[in-house]
XYZ file of N, CA and C in Angstrom:
531
model
N 0.821 -1.191 0.000
C 0.000 0.000 0.000
C 0.868 1.259 0.000
N 1.986 1.254 0.769
C 2.863 2.425 0.783
C 3.443 2.665 -0.609
N 3.912 1.593 -1.246
C 4.506 1.715 -2.578
C 3.474 2.214 -3.577
N 2.296 1.633 -3.555
C 1.248 2.012 -4.500
C 0.811 3.458 -4.289
N 0.650 3.857 -3.032
C 0.150 5.206 -2.763
C 1.134 6.287 -3.178
N 2.411 5.939 -3.302
C 3.369 6.939 -3.781
C 3.574 6.844 -5.290
N 3.693 5.635 -5.818
C 3.990 5.483 -7.246
C 2.821 5.909 -8.124
N 1.618 5.459 -7.808
C 0.495 5.713 -8.702
C 0.089 7.181 -8.783
N 0.455 7.976 -7.818
C 0.148 9.410 -7.891
C 1.374 10.261 -8.241
N 2.514 9.603 -8.482
C 3.764 10.343 -8.698
C 3.837 11.048 -10.046
N 3.121 10.553 -11.021
C 3.242 11.117 -12.357
C 4.348 10.481 -13.182
N 5.121 9.596 -12.585
C 6.197 8.909 -13.300
C 5.662 7.607 -13.915
N 6.149 7.296 -15.117
C 5.815 6.009 -15.737
C 6.665 4.892 -15.157
N 7.894 5.221 -14.774
C 8.821 4.244 -14.206
C 9.523 4.869 -13.014
N 9.707 4.078 -11.963
C 10.364 4.609 -10.762
C 10.883 3.474 -9.892
N 11.986 3.762 -9.192
C 12.439 2.888 -8.108
C 11.613 3.251 -6.881
N 11.215 2.237 -6.108
C 10.361 2.461 -4.950
C 11.004 1.832 -3.727
N 11.140 2.625 -2.680
C 11.669 2.137 -1.414
C 10.700 2.556 -0.318
N 10.237 1.587 0.463
C 9.430 1.894 1.636
C 10.135 1.334 2.855
N 10.063 2.060 3.951
C 10.619 1.611 5.232
C 9.618 1.992 6.317
N 9.442 1.083 7.276
C 8.445 1.308 8.306
C 8.832 0.513 9.538
N 8.013 0.607 10.572
C 8.218 -0.207 11.773
C 7.963 -1.662 11.457
N 6.728 -1.994 11.197
C 6.338 -3.346 10.789
C 4.858 -3.352 10.474
N 4.514 -4.058 9.464
C 3.124 -4.275 9.107
C 3.053 -5.589 8.363
N 2.293 -6.511 8.862
C 2.236 -7.853 8.275
C 3.630 -8.464 8.168
N 4.467 -8.187 9.163
C 5.833 -8.678 9.264
C 6.768 -8.089 8.210
N 6.311 -7.123 7.441
C 7.172 -6.421 6.498
C 7.635 -5.118 7.128
N 8.924 -4.836 6.973
C 9.471 -3.594 7.506
C 9.977 -2.688 6.389
N 9.954 -3.191 5.180
C 10.366 -2.406 4.034
C 10.176 -3.185 2.753
N 10.162 -2.444 1.665
C 10.009 -3.043 0.349
C 10.890 -2.290 -0.631
N 11.556 -3.041 -1.490
C 12.263 -2.456 -2.620
C 11.557 -2.965 -3.872
N 11.171 -2.022 -4.741
C 10.365 -2.394 -5.894
C 10.647 -1.468 -7.067
N 10.149 -1.872 -8.223
C 10.186 -1.040 -9.415
C 8.760 -0.805 -9.870
N 8.445 0.439 -10.154
C 7.161 0.777 -10.749
C 7.358 0.929 -12.234
N 6.577 0.191 -12.997
C 6.692 0.227 -14.464
C 5.289 0.320 -15.048
N 4.984 1.479 -15.634
C 3.660 1.751 -16.187
C 2.609 1.601 -15.091
N 1.803 0.578 -15.132
C 0.765 0.414 -14.107
C 1.062 -0.735 -13.161
N 2.244 -1.286 -13.220
C 2.601 -2.448 -12.398
C 3.694 -2.091 -11.406
N 3.650 -2.754 -10.262
C 4.721 -2.654 -9.275
C 5.327 -4.038 -9.127
N 6.620 -4.121 -9.396
C 7.344 -5.387 -9.291
C 8.187 -5.355 -8.020
N 7.868 -6.231 -7.075
C 8.613 -6.307 -5.820
C 9.948 -7.002 -6.083
N 11.035 -6.340 -5.730
C 12.368 -6.919 -5.874
C 12.812 -7.615 -4.593
N 12.500 -7.002 -3.470
C 12.933 -7.553 -2.188
C 12.014 -7.042 -1.094
N 11.709 -7.934 -0.177
C 10.944 -7.573 1.013
C 11.882 -7.610 2.211
N 11.833 -6.589 3.018
C 12.601 -6.539 4.263
C 11.640 -6.960 5.366
N 12.075 -7.886 6.203
C 11.130 -8.517 7.111
C 11.522 -8.374 8.576
N 10.488 -8.506 9.412
C 10.583 -8.552 10.854
C 11.561 -9.640 11.248
N 12.387 -9.425 12.230
C 12.421 -8.333 13.197
C 13.391 -7.207 12.835
N 13.907 -7.216 11.610
C 14.880 -6.209 11.193
C 14.133 -4.995 10.654
N 14.196 -3.885 11.403
C 13.366 -2.730 11.111
C 14.054 -1.441 11.533
N 14.246 -0.538 10.572
C 14.785 0.774 10.950
C 13.753 1.562 11.738
N 12.478 1.277 11.517
C 11.427 1.936 12.296
C 11.486 1.575 13.766
N 11.731 0.296 14.049
C 11.873 -0.141 15.446
C 13.113 0.505 16.066
N 14.210 0.559 15.326
C 15.418 1.220 15.826
C 15.117 2.679 16.165
N 14.484 3.384 15.233
C 14.215 4.803 15.445
C 13.232 5.015 16.589
N 12.213 4.176 16.663
C 11.234 4.272 17.745
C 11.878 3.998 19.099
N 12.737 2.984 19.145
C 13.412 2.651 20.399
C 14.296 3.780 20.890
N 15.061 4.384 19.972
C 15.942 5.477 20.367
C 15.118 6.720 20.728
N 13.989 6.897 20.077
C 13.088 7.999 20.439
C 12.670 7.874 21.898
N 12.279 6.676 22.298
C 11.914 6.465 23.703
C 13.121 6.613 24.613
N 14.250 6.064 24.192
C 15.481 6.150 24.980
C 15.826 7.607 25.267
N 15.554 8.478 24.287
C 15.851 9.901 24.449
C 14.755 10.648 25.210
N 13.766 9.913 25.740
C 12.779 10.504 26.623
C 11.517 11.002 25.962
N 11.308 10.650 24.695
C 10.100 11.064 23.979
C 9.158 9.872 23.851
N 7.860 10.131 23.743
C 6.928 9.018 23.545
C 7.184 8.305 22.218
N 6.998 6.982 22.222
C 7.194 6.237 20.986
C 5.974 6.391 20.094
N 6.176 6.060 18.843
C 5.096 6.082 17.859
C 4.477 7.468 17.729
N 5.311 8.450 17.475
C 4.773 9.780 17.245
C 5.766 10.907 17.357
N 6.780 10.753 18.183
C 7.729 11.847 18.377
C 9.080 11.611 17.709
N 9.129 10.700 16.753
C 10.384 10.459 16.038
C 10.860 11.716 15.309
N 9.927 12.542 14.880
C 10.292 13.795 14.223
C 11.076 14.729 15.134
N 10.807 14.671 16.432
C 11.582 15.478 17.379
C 13.029 15.011 17.419
N 13.226 13.693 17.333
C 14.588 13.145 17.320
C 15.298 13.566 16.030
N 14.576 13.528 14.914
C 15.157 13.962 13.649
C 15.592 15.423 13.729
N 14.760 16.264 14.328
C 15.127 17.665 14.508
C 16.283 17.839 15.469
N 16.277 17.077 16.557
C 17.347 17.133 17.545
C 18.692 16.765 16.924
N 18.659 15.874 15.935
C 19.893 15.421 15.272
C 20.684 16.575 14.674
N 19.997 17.604 14.225
C 20.691 18.728 13.583
C 21.532 19.540 14.562
N 21.355 19.307 15.869
C 22.115 20.032 16.879
C 23.301 19.238 17.418
N 23.465 17.997 16.927
C 24.529 17.144 17.440
C 25.598 16.852 16.412
N 26.511 15.992 16.816
C 27.584 15.505 15.939
C 27.507 13.972 15.948
N 27.868 13.328 14.842
C 27.730 11.866 14.754
C 28.868 11.103 15.448
N 29.149 11.466 16.686
C 30.295 10.860 17.371
C 30.038 9.422 17.803
N 28.768 8.984 17.775
C 28.428 7.602 18.145
C 28.116 6.742 16.921
N 28.506 7.212 15.748
C 28.181 6.490 14.515
C 28.735 5.068 14.524
N 29.967 4.890 14.983
C 30.539 3.534 15.037
C 29.738 2.617 15.957
N 29.217 3.163 17.042
C 28.381 2.352 17.940
C 27.084 1.948 17.244
N 26.490 2.871 16.511
C 25.271 2.516 15.784
C 25.548 1.521 14.661
N 26.750 1.558 14.109
C 27.100 0.562 13.083
C 27.233 -0.839 13.675
N 27.402 -0.948 14.995
C 27.352 -2.254 15.661
C 25.905 -2.739 15.765
N 24.976 -1.813 15.784
C 23.564 -2.123 16.014
C 22.834 -2.448 14.716
N 23.168 -1.751 13.639
C 22.560 -2.031 12.340
C 23.677 -2.292 11.340
N 23.610 -3.449 10.726
C 24.631 -3.875 9.765
C 24.058 -3.760 8.362
N 24.719 -2.978 7.539
C 24.301 -2.816 6.152
C 24.797 -4.021 5.362
N 23.888 -4.625 4.625
C 24.195 -5.766 3.769
C 24.088 -5.319 2.312
N 24.539 -6.175 1.399
C 24.523 -5.822 -0.018
C 23.129 -5.411 -0.493
N 22.121 -6.129 -0.069
C 20.768 -5.833 -0.544
C 19.799 -5.626 0.616
N 20.272 -5.014 1.676
C 19.394 -4.779 2.810
C 20.180 -4.404 4.047
N 19.672 -4.818 5.190
C 20.326 -4.548 6.472
C 19.828 -5.568 7.473
N 20.548 -5.679 8.573
C 20.122 -6.503 9.693
C 20.390 -5.750 10.980
N 19.455 -5.842 11.894
C 19.691 -5.322 13.233
C 20.469 -6.366 14.015
N 21.385 -5.923 14.849
C 22.016 -6.819 15.812
C 21.007 -6.967 16.938
N 20.312 -8.088 16.935
C 19.176 -8.274 17.832
C 19.559 -8.347 19.296
N 20.858 -8.431 19.597
C 21.298 -8.388 20.994
C 20.939 -7.058 21.660
N 20.732 -6.016 20.848
C 20.445 -4.685 21.377
C 18.947 -4.404 21.505
N 18.107 -5.393 21.194
C 16.661 -5.176 21.126
C 15.890 -6.221 21.913
N 14.656 -5.865 22.241
C 13.739 -6.775 22.927
C 12.516 -7.123 22.079
N 12.222 -6.366 21.055
C 10.954 -6.479 20.340
C 10.694 -7.849 19.736
N 11.711 -8.622 19.504
C 11.564 -9.936 18.878
C 11.469 -11.071 19.902
N 11.671 -10.764 21.156
C 11.705 -11.805 22.186
C 10.298 -12.237 22.575
N 10.130 -13.512 22.906
C 8.777 -14.035 23.201
C 8.043 -13.274 24.300
N 8.754 -12.785 25.307
C 8.067 -12.082 26.395
C 7.530 -10.718 25.966
N 7.956 -10.220 24.811
C 7.514 -8.920 24.329
C 6.492 -9.076 23.202
N 6.472 -10.215 22.570
C 5.556 -10.451 21.461
C 4.271 -11.060 22.013
N 3.147 -10.449 21.681
C 1.881 -10.970 22.195
C 1.402 -12.164 21.377
N 0.260 -12.698 21.694
C -0.224 -13.919 21.060
C -0.505 -13.765 19.576
N -0.618 -12.532 19.067
C -0.860 -12.320 17.648
C 0.439 -12.160 16.877
N 1.578 -12.199 17.564
C 2.862 -12.107 16.887
C 3.296 -10.697 16.559
N 2.733 -9.717 17.248
C 3.140 -8.332 17.035
C 3.588 -7.739 18.356
N 4.367 -6.669 18.311
C 4.826 -6.083 19.572
C 3.658 -5.645 20.432
N 3.744 -5.909 21.686
C 2.697 -5.516 22.613
C 3.035 -4.163 23.215
N 2.115 -3.236 23.115
C 2.367 -1.908 23.680
C 2.224 -1.913 25.191
N 1.806 -3.024 25.768
C 1.619 -3.069 27.209
C 2.822 -3.642 27.942
N 3.826 -4.098 27.218
C 5.007 -4.669 27.873
C 5.963 -3.538 28.191
N 5.957 -3.096 29.423
C 6.817 -1.990 29.819
C 6.356 -0.715 29.150
N 6.597 0.389 29.757
C 6.173 1.636 29.141
C 7.356 2.514 28.764
N 8.553 1.957 28.801
C 9.714 2.768 28.480
C 10.777 1.949 27.759
N 11.087 2.331 26.555
C 12.132 1.688 25.749
C 11.987 0.177 25.684
N 10.761 -0.300 25.445
C 10.592 -1.747 25.396
C 11.361 -2.371 24.244
N 11.704 -1.587 23.248
C 12.422 -2.148 22.110
C 13.899 -2.416 22.403
N 14.477 -1.712 23.359
C 15.920 -1.742 23.560
C 16.307 -2.582 24.771
N 17.384 -3.354 24.604
C 17.842 -4.232 25.680
C 18.843 -3.514 26.589
N 19.227 -4.208 27.646
C 20.249 -3.678 28.551
C 21.568 -3.461 27.823
N 21.840 -4.268 26.798
C 23.083 -4.101 26.040
C 23.131 -2.724 25.372
N 21.984 -2.237 24.894
C 21.922 -0.888 24.330
C 22.244 0.134 25.416
N 21.642 -0.038 26.586
C 21.880 0.893 27.694
C 23.331 0.829 28.166
N 23.937 -0.347 28.119
C 25.360 -0.466 28.467
C 26.220 0.313 27.484
N 25.825 0.325 26.215
C 26.598 0.999 25.176
C 26.461 2.525 25.259
N 25.258 3.010 25.575
C 24.995 4.455 25.531
C 24.729 5.101 26.886
N 24.613 4.311 27.925
C 24.320 4.883 29.230
C 22.838 4.880 29.510
N 22.455 5.448 30.647
C 21.050 5.414 31.040
C 20.186 6.272 30.112
N 18.921 5.863 29.941
C 18.024 6.659 29.106
C 17.673 7.984 29.778
N 17.270 8.940 28.957
C 16.833 10.244 29.455
C 15.401 10.120 29.972
N 15.177 10.656 31.139
C 13.817 10.743 31.667
C 13.116 11.905 30.954
N 11.844 11.750 30.623
C 11.139 12.806 29.878
C 11.208 14.192 30.513
N 11.294 14.270 31.835
C 11.314 15.574 32.509
C 12.707 16.213 32.512
N 13.734 15.447 32.186
C 15.106 15.961 32.209
C 15.401 16.790 30.958
N 16.348 17.707 31.104
C 16.777 18.518 29.971
C 17.579 17.709 28.963
N 17.699 18.263 27.774
C 18.483 17.627 26.718
C 19.931 18.068 26.823
N 20.851 17.122 26.734
C 22.277 17.404 26.834
C 22.942 17.213 25.472
N 24.206 17.562 25.417
C 24.987 17.333 24.200
C 24.986 15.850 23.843
N 25.078 14.982 24.837
C 25.074 13.531 24.588
C 23.792 13.114 23.872
N 22.653 13.627 24.301
C 21.378 13.291 23.661
C 21.361 13.764 22.208
N 21.856 14.960 21.976
C 21.902 15.515 20.619
C 22.842 14.689 19.744
N 23.976 14.276 20.302
C 24.938 13.472 19.542
C 24.399 12.070 19.237
N 23.646 11.500 20.162
C 23.009 10.199 19.904
C 21.995 10.339 18.778
N 21.182 11.381 18.833
C 20.192 11.604 17.775
C 20.872 11.803 16.423
N 21.938 12.581 16.397
C 22.667 12.831 15.154
C 23.284 11.538 14.616
N 23.839 10.737 15.492
C 24.457 9.476 15.081
C 23.408 8.501 14.558
N 22.247 8.462 15.196
C 21.148 7.635 14.712
C 20.733 8.077 13.310
N 20.567 9.372 13.133
C 20.168 9.890 11.822
C 21.222 9.561 10.768
N 22.498 9.668 11.119
C 23.573 9.376 10.167
C 23.564 7.905 9.747
N 23.359 6.990 10.693
C 23.342 5.576 10.335
C 22.088 5.245 9.528
N 20.985 5.910 9.815
C 19.777 5.713 9.007
C 20.025 6.175 7.572
N 20.666 7.328 7.415
C 20.972 7.833 6.077
C 21.901 6.887 5.337
N 22.922 6.362 6.006
C 23.810 5.382 5.363
C 23.016 4.164 4.887
N 22.115 3.702 5.716
C 21.308 2.525 5.386
C 20.416 2.803 4.186
N 19.747 3.941 4.193
C 18.856 4.287 3.091
C 19.646 4.453 1.797
N 20.774 5.122 1.842
C 21.593 5.274 0.626
C 22.047 3.924 0.099
N 22.393 3.012 0.972
C 22.783 1.673 0.543
C 21.623 0.965 -0.161
N 20.424 1.066 0.391
C 19.244 0.464 -0.239
C 18.950 1.118 -1.583
N 19.087 2.437 -1.665
C 18.863 3.127 -2.933
C 19.898 2.735 -3.969
N 21.142 2.589 -3.555
C 22.177 2.146 -4.489
C 21.876 0.751 -5.014
N 21.377 -0.127 -4.156
C 20.977 -1.467 -4.599
C 19.871 -1.364 -5.664
N 18.879 -0.516 -5.396
C 17.798 -0.330 -6.357
C 18.307 0.252 -7.673
N 19.246 1.162 -7.589
C 19.785 1.814 -8.794
C 20.585 0.846 -9.641
N 21.303 -0.073 -8.966
C 22.187 -1.017 -9.670
C 21.433 -2.093 -10.330
């Protein structure tokens, strides 16, 4: 639906299509080609590997509500420096035709977090349910929502944005090739 809703109204007869999301029907992204009136799926990116889950988890880690305030993290990124980029490269590994999350840093795929329907449960913990203790060991304690924003928070946001951009460019290069 994401691919169709962008391609069919784009005005282009042919286009490369990339969608990325948290998860829907166990899909976290799609790489496709739009040709005339058809969409040809080249690759599906699947659960539990999701840049949306990564971004949502870090949004909560930085003290913002999940599923809605990711834009604040994107804005915060412009005030930081990507000094934690190497750490984020441990968390998301770019592959030739996709990416993989290092699941040691996450909880969203674990049975205690997945409800009986096989999707993340919003009732399991109310703070950074996506991120494991290993993430907290790497970056330190999460920011409480009432606390002020520090340089460290801005640098984490910037580093997250930088690794997301690297990942997206890699996926686009795959589509272009």
